[in-house]
Coordinates of C-alpha atoms in Angstrom, one line a residue:
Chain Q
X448 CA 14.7 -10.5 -9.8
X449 CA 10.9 -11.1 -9.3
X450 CA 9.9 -14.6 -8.8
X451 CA 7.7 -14.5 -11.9
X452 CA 8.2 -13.4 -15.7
X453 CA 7.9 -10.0 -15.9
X454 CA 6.9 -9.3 -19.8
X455 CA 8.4 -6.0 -20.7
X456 CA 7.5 -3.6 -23.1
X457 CA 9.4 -5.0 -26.1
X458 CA 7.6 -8.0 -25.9
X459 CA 4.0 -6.1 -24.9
X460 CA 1.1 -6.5 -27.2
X461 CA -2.5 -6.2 -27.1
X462 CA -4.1 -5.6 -23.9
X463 CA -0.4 -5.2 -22.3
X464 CA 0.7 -2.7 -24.3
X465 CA -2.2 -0.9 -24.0
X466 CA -1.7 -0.6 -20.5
X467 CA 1.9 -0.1 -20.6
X468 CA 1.2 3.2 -22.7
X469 CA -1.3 4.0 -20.2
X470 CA 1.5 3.8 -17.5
X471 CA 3.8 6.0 -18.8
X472 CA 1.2 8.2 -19.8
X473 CA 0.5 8.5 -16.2
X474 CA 3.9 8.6 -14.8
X475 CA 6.4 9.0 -17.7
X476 CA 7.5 5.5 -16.6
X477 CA 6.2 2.0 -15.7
X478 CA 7.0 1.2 -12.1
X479 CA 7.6 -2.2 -11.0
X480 CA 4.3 -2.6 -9.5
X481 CA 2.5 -2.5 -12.6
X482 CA 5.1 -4.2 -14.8
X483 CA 4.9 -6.5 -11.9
X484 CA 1.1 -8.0 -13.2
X485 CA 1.8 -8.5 -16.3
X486 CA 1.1 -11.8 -16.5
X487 CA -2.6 -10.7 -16.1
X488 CA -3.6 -7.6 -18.2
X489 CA -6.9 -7.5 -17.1
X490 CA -6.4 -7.8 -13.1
X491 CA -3.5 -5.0 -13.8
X492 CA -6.0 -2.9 -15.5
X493 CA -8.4 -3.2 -12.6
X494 CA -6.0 -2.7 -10.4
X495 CA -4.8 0.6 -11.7
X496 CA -8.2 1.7 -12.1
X497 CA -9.5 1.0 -8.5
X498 CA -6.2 2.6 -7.5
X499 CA -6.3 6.0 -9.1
X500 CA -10.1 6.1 -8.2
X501 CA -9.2 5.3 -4.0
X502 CA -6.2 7.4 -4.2
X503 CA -6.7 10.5 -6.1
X504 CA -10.7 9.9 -6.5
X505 CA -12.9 12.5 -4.2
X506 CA -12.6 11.7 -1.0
X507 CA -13.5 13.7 2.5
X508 CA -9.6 12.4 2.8
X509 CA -6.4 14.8 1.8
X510 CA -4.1 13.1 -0.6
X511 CA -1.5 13.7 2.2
X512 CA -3.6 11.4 4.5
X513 CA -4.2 8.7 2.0
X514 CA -0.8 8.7 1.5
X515 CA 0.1 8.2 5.2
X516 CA -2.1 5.6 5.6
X517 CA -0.3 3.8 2.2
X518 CA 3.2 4.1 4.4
X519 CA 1.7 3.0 7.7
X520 CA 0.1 -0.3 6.2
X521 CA 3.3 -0.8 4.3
X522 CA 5.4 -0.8 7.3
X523 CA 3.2 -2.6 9.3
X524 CA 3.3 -5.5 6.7
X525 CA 7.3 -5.0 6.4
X526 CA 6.5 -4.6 2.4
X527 CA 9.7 -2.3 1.6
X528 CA 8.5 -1.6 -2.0
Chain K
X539 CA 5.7 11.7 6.5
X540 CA 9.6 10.5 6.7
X541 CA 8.4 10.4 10.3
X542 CA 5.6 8.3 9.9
X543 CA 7.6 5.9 7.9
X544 CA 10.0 5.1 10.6
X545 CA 7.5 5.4 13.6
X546 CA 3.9 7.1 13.5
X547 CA 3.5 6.7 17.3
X548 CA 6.2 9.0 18.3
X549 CA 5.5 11.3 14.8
X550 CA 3.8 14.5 15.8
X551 CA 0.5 14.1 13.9
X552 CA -2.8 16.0 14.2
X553 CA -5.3 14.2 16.3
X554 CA -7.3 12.5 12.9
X555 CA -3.7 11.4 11.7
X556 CA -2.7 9.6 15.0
X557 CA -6.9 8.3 14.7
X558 CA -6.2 7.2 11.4
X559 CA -2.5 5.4 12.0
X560 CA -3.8 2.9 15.1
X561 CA -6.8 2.2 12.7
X562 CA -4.6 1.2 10.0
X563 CA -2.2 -0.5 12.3
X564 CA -4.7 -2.3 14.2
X565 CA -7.3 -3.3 10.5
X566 CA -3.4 -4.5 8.8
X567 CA -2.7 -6.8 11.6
X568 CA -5.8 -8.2 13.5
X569 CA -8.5 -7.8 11.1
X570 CA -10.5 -10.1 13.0
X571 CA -10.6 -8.1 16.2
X572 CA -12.2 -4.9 14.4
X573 CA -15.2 -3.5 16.4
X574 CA -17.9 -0.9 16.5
X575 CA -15.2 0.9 18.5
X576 CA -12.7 1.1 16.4
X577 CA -14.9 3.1 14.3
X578 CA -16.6 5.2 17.1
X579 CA -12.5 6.5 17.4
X580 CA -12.3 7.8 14.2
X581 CA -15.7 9.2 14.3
X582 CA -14.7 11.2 17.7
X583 CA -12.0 12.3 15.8
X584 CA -13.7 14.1 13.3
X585 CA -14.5 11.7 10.0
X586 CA -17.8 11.4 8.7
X587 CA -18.8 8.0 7.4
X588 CA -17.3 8.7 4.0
X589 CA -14.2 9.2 5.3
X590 CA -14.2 6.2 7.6
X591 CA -15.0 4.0 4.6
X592 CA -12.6 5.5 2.5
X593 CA -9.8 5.0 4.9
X594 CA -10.7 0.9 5.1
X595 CA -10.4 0.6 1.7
X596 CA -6.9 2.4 1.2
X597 CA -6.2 0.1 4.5
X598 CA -7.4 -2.7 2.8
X599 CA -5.9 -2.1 -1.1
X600 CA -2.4 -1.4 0.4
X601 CA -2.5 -4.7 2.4
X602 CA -3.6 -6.6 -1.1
X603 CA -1.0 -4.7 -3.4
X604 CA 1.5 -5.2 -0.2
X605 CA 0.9 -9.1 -0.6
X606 CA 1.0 -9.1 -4.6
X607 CA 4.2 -7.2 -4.4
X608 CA 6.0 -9.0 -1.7
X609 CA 4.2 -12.6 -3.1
X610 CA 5.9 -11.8 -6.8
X611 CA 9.2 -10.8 -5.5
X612 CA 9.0 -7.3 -6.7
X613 CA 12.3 -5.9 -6.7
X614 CA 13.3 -1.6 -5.6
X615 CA 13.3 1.0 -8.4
X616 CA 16.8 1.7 -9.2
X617 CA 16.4 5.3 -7.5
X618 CA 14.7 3.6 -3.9
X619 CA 16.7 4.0 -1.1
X620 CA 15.0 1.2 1.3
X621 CA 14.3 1.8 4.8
X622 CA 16.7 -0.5 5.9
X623 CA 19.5 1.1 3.8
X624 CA 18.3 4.7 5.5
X625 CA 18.7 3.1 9.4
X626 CA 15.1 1.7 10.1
X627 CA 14.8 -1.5 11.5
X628 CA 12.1 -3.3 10.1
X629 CA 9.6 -4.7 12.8
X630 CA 10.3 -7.9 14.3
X631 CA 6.9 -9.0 13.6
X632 CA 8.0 -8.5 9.6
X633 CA 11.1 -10.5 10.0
X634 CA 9.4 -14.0 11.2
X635 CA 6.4 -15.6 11.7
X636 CA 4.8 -14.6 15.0
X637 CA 4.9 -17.6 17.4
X638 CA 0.9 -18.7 18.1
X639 CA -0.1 -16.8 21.5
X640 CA -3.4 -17.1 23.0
X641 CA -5.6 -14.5 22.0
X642 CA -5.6 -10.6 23.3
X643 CA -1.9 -10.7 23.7
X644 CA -2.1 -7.4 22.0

């Protein structure tokens, strides 16, 4: 189990909820990464935002390239997630 | 990309992927030693500054989310099959703290 309180959707209001709906609007599900902030709306809300804009944004970069470098940093850092 | 997951050096990768990989490898663990250089290598290999900017900032957001993830104790999806389960070793460095060396070691 995560180390913190995850606050699901059942217990999501405001803010949270908004961005829970936004989530599964996005992927037809909430992954734990995002449920992962909820403690923090706002930051998760960012978060997302700067990551749909670095990952799928414009960019002289193929999707397939972003990706790769996604999967090298993460096994570099041993993050298994 | 199942390739690059369990090694990118010995992955067969176009010349701006294998740029790209020792750029992300090198920014994730030394940040401090990043140079002109470093830069000049991705340049030769075909990426215009846009590109080279963009790449340090996927670099750099997957070493934050890496730390928020790993500093939360996020747990697998329920469909993940983790590289460990699929046979790859994580890297030692992963596993424990480096010892302090002097620096250059690498």
């Amino acid at each position: 189990m995560p180390y913190v309180d995850v606050i699901g959707l059942d217990r999501a209001d405001g803010l949270l909820k908004d961005e829970y709906d936004a989530a599964m609007h996005r992927a037809g599900r909430i992954w734990h990464i995002v449920s992962l902030m909820s403690q923090n709306p706002r930051a998760m809300r960012q978060s997302m935002r700067f990551y749909g804009a670095l990952m799928f944004g414009p960019s002289p970069l193929s999707r397939s390239q972003r990706e790769m470098l996604a999967t090298v940093v993460s096994r570099t850092n041993g993050c298994v997630y | 990309m199942n390739r690059v997951a369990m090694d990118w050096r010995t992955a067969p990768l176009a010349a701006v992927d294998a740029a790209l990989c020792v750029y992300a490898d090198k920014l994730t663990r030394t940040p401090h030693a990043m140079t002109a250089a470093d830069v000049d290598a991705l340049r030769a290999a075909g990426l215009d500054d846009a590109g080279v900017h963009d790449a340090a900032q996927v670099i750099g957001y997957f070493n934050y989310i890496n730390r928020v993830a790993d500093g939360l104790g996020i747990t697998n999806e329920d469909f993940v099959r983790s590289w460990e389960v699929a046979g790859a070793p994580m890297p030692r460095e992963a596993q424990a703290p480096a010892p302090a060396t002097d620096a250059g070691a690498d």
